[in-house]
Short mmCIF file of C-alpha atoms in Angstrom, two decimals:
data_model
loop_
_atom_site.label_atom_id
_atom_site.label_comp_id
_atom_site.label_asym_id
_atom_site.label_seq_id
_atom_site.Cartn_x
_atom_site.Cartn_y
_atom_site.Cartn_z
CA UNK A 818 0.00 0.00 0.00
CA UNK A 819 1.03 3.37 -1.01
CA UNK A 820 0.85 6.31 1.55
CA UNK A 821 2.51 9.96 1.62
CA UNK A 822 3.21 12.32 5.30
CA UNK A 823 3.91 15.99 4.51
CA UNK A 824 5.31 17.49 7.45
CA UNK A 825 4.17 20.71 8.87
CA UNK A 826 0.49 21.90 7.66
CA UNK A 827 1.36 25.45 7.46
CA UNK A 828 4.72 26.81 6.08
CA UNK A 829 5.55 30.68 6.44
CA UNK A 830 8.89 32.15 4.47
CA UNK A 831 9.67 35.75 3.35
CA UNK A 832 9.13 36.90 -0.03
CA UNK A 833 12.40 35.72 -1.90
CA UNK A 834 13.62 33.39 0.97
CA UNK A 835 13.93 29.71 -0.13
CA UNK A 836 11.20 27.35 0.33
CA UNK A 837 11.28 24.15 1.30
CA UNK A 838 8.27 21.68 1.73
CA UNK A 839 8.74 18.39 2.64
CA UNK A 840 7.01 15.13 1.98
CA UNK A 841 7.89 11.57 2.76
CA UNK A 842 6.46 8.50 1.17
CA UNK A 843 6.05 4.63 1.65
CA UNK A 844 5.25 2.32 -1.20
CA UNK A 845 5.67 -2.03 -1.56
CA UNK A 846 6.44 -0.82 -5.25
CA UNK A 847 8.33 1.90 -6.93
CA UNK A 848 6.51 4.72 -6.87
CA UNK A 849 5.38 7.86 -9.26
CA UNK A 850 5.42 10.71 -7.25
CA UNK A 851 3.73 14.35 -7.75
CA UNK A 852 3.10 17.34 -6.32
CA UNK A 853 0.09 19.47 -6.73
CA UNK A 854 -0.88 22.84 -6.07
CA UNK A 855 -4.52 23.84 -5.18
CA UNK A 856 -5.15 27.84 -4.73
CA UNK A 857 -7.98 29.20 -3.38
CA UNK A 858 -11.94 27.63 -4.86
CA UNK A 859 -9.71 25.94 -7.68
CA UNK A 860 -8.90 22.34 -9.13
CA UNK A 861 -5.39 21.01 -7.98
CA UNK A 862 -2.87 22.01 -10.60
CA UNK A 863 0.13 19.21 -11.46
CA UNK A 864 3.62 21.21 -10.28
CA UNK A 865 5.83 18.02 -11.33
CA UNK A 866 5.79 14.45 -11.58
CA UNK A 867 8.88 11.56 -10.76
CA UNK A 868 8.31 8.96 -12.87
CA UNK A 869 11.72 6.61 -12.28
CA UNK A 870 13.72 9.01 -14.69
CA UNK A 871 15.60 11.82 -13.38
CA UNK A 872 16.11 11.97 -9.46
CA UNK A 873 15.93 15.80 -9.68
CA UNK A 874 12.43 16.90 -11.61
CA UNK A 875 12.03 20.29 -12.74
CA UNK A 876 8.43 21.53 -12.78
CA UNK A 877 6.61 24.90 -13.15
CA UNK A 878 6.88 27.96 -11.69
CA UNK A 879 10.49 27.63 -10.77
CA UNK A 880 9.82 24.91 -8.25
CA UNK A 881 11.66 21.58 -8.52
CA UNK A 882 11.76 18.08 -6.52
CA UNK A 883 14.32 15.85 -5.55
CA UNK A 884 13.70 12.22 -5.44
CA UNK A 885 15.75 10.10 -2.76
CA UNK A 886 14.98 6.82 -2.40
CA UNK A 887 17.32 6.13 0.66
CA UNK A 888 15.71 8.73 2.46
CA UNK A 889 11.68 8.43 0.95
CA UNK A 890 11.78 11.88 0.12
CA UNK A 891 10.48 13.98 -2.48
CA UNK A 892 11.08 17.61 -1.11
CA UNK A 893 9.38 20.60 -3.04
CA UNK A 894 11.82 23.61 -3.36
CA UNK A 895 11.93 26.91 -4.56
CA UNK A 896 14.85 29.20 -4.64
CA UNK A 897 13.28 32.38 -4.22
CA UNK A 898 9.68 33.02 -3.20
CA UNK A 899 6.85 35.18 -4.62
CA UNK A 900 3.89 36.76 -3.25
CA UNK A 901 2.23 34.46 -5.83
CA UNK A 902 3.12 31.03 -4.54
CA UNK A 903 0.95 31.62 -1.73
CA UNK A 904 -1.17 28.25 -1.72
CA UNK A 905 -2.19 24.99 -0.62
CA UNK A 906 0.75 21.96 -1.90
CA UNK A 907 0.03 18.33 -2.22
CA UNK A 908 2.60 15.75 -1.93
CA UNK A 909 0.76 12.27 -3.85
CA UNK A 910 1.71 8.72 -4.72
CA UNK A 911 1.06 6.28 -6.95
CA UNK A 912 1.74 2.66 -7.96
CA UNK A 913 0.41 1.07 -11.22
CA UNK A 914 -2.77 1.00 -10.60
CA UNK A 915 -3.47 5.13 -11.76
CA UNK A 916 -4.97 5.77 -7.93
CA UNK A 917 -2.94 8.74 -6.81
CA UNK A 918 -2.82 8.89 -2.64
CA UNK A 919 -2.50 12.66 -1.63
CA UNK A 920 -1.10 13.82 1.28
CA UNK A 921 -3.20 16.21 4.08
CA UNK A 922 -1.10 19.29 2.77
CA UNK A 923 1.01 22.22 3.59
CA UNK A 924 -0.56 25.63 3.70
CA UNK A 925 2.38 27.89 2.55
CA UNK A 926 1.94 31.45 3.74
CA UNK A 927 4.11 34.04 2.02
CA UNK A 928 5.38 37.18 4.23
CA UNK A 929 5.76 40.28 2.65
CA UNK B 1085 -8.34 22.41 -25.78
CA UNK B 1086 -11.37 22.78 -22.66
CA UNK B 1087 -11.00 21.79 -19.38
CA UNK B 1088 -12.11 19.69 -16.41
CA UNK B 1089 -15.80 20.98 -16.29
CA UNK B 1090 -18.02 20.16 -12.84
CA UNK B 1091 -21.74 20.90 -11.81
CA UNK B 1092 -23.30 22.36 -9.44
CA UNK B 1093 -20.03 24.15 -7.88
CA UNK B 1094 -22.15 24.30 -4.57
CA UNK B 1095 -24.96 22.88 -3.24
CA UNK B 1096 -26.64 22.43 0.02
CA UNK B 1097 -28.72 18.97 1.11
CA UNK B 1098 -30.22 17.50 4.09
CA UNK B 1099 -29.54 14.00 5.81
CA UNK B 1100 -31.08 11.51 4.35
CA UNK B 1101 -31.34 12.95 0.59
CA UNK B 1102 -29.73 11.88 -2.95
CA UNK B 1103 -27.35 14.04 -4.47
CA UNK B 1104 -26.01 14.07 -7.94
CA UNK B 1105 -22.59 15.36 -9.23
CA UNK B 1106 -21.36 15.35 -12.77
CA UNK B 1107 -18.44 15.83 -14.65
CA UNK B 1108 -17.21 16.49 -18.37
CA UNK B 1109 -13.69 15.23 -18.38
CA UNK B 1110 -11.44 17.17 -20.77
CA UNK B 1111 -10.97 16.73 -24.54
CA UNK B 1112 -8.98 13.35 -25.66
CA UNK B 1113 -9.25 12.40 -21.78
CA UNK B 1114 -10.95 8.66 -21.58
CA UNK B 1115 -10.26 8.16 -17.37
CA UNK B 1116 -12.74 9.93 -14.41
CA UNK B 1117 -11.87 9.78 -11.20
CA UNK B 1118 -13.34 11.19 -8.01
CA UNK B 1119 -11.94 12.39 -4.66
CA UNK B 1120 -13.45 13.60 -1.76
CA UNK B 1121 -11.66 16.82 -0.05
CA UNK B 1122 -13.26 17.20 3.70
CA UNK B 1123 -12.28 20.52 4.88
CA UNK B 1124 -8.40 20.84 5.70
CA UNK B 1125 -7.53 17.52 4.43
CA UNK B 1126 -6.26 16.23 1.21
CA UNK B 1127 -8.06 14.40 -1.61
CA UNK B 1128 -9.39 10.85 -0.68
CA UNK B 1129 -9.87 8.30 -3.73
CA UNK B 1130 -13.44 7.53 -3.89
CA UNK B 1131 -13.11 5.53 -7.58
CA UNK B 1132 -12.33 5.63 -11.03
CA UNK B 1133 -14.04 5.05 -14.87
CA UNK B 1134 -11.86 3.97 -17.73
CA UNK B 1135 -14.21 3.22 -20.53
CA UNK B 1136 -17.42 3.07 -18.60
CA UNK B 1137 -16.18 0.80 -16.27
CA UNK B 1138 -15.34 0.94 -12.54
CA UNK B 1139 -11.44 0.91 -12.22
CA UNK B 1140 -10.59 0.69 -8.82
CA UNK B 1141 -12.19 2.10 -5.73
CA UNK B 1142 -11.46 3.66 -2.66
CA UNK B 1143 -12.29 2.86 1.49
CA UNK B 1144 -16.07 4.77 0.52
CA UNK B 1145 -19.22 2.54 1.62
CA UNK B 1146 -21.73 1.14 -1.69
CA UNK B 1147 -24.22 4.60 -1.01
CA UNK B 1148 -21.38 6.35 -3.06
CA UNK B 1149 -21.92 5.15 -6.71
CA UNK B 1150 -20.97 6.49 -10.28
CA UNK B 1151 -21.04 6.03 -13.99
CA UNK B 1152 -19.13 6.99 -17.04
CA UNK B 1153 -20.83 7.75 -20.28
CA UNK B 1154 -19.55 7.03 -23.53
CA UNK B 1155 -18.96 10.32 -24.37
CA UNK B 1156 -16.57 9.66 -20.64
CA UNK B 1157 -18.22 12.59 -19.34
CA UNK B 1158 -19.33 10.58 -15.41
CA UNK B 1159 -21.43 11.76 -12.35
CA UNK B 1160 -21.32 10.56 -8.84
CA UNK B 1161 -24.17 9.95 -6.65
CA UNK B 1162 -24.13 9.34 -2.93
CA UNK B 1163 -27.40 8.41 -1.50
CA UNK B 1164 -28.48 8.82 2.08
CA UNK B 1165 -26.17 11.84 3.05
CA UNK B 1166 -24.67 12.17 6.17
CA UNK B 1167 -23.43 15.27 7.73
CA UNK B 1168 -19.93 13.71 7.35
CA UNK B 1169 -20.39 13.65 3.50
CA UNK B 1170 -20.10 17.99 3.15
CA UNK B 1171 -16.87 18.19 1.53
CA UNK B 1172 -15.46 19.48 -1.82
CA UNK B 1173 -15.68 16.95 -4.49
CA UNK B 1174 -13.45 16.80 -7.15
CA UNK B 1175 -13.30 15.28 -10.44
CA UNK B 1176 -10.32 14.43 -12.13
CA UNK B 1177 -9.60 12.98 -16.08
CA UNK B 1178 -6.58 11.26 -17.44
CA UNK B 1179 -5.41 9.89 -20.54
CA UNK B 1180 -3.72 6.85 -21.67
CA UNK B 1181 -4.07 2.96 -20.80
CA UNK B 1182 -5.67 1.80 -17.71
CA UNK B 1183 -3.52 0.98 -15.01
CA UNK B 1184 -0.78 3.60 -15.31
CA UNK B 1185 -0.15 5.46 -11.90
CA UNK B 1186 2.11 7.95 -14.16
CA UNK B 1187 -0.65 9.43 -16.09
CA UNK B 1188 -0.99 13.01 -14.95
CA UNK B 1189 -4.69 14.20 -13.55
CA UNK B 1190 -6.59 17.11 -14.76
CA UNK B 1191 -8.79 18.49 -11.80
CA UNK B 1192 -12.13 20.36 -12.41
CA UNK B 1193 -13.01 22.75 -9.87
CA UNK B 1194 -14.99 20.80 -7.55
CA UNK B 1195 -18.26 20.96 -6.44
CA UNK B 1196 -18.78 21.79 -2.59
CA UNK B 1197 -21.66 20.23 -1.12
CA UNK B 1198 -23.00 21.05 2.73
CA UNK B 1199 -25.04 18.22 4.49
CA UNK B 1200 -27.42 19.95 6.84
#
């Protein structure tokens, strides 16, 4: 069984400080792994996807995801934060079966 | 290319009643699926349609039922509502075989019902 932890429900960093978000996973397989983003009375939006390629993953926005296996981590970073990344971020899993397990999410808060 | 379409985006029931959620996946898409967001939580797997078939399901009892149309446009239903049920439903389409967890989800929306 598949199953994702995201640590910390609410994040806070200063405009242009790095951010960090941080997700753990467990799966009897090798996993896919995503992150979402969901702002405000809207869909979640795909970020980036690991799908056994690349350990690092580039996605939009500037925001990429390292995938280490040793660790079962697939941290969401950011160099430099904007006003505009101020939303909620999904950490999910997935096996072969195309059911994606989300995580409970981290509330990132953006200080001027 | 349009979107992840869902109807009603809100709507308020009472215990007991039948609601009715539907979905127009997007263009090309042939896979529905359906979570349940509860307030402050993340998206729970209620099932999925590939080809107008049920494709897997989540831990959600029998009163939550859906169907997929051959156009794969799909509603949900949930009968006897319980306060527990108010929660943001979302719809999601993919593309692609069955059975590939690397397909990437478009989500509509949602629609946000309230069980009174």
């Amino acid at each position: 069984a598949q199953s994702v932890t995201q640590l910390g429900s609410h994040v806070s960093v200063s405009e242009g400080a790095l951010v960090l978000l941080r997700c753990n996973y467990s799966s009897s397989v090798p996993p896919y792994l995503f992150w979402y983003v969901q702002y405000p009375n809207q869909g979640l939006q795909l970020l980036l996807k690991y799908t056994s390629a690349a350990t690092l993953v580039k996605g939009i926005n500037g925001f990429e995801a390292e995938f280490k296996k040793s660790e079962t981590s697939f941290h969401l970073t950011k160099p430099s934060a904007h006003m505009s990344d101020a939303a909620e971020y999904f950490c999910a899993v997935s096996a072969r079966d195309d059911k994606i397990i989300f995580g409970k999410g981290t509330r990132l808060h953006i200080l001027p | 290319e349009t979107g992840v379409t869902q109807s009603p985006t809100h709507l308020i029931k009472t215990r007991g009643q039948q609601v009715t959620l539907r979905c127009s996946s997007q263009s090309g898409h042939n896979t529905v699926s359906w979570y349940q967001q509860a307030l402050g939580q993340g998206p729970q797997f209620i099932f999925q349609y590939y080809r107008e078939e049920e494709n897997g399901r989540g831990n959600f009892p029998p009163r939550f039922s859906g169907l997929q149309f051959p156009n794969y446009s799909s509603e949900l239903n949930v009968n006897a509502l319980e306060l527990d049920d108010s929660a943001l439903y979302l719809c999601a389409s993919s593309s692609g075989t069955s059975r590939s967890g690397a397909n990437v989800l478009t989500f509509g929306a949602g629609s946000r019902l309230t069980v009174l």
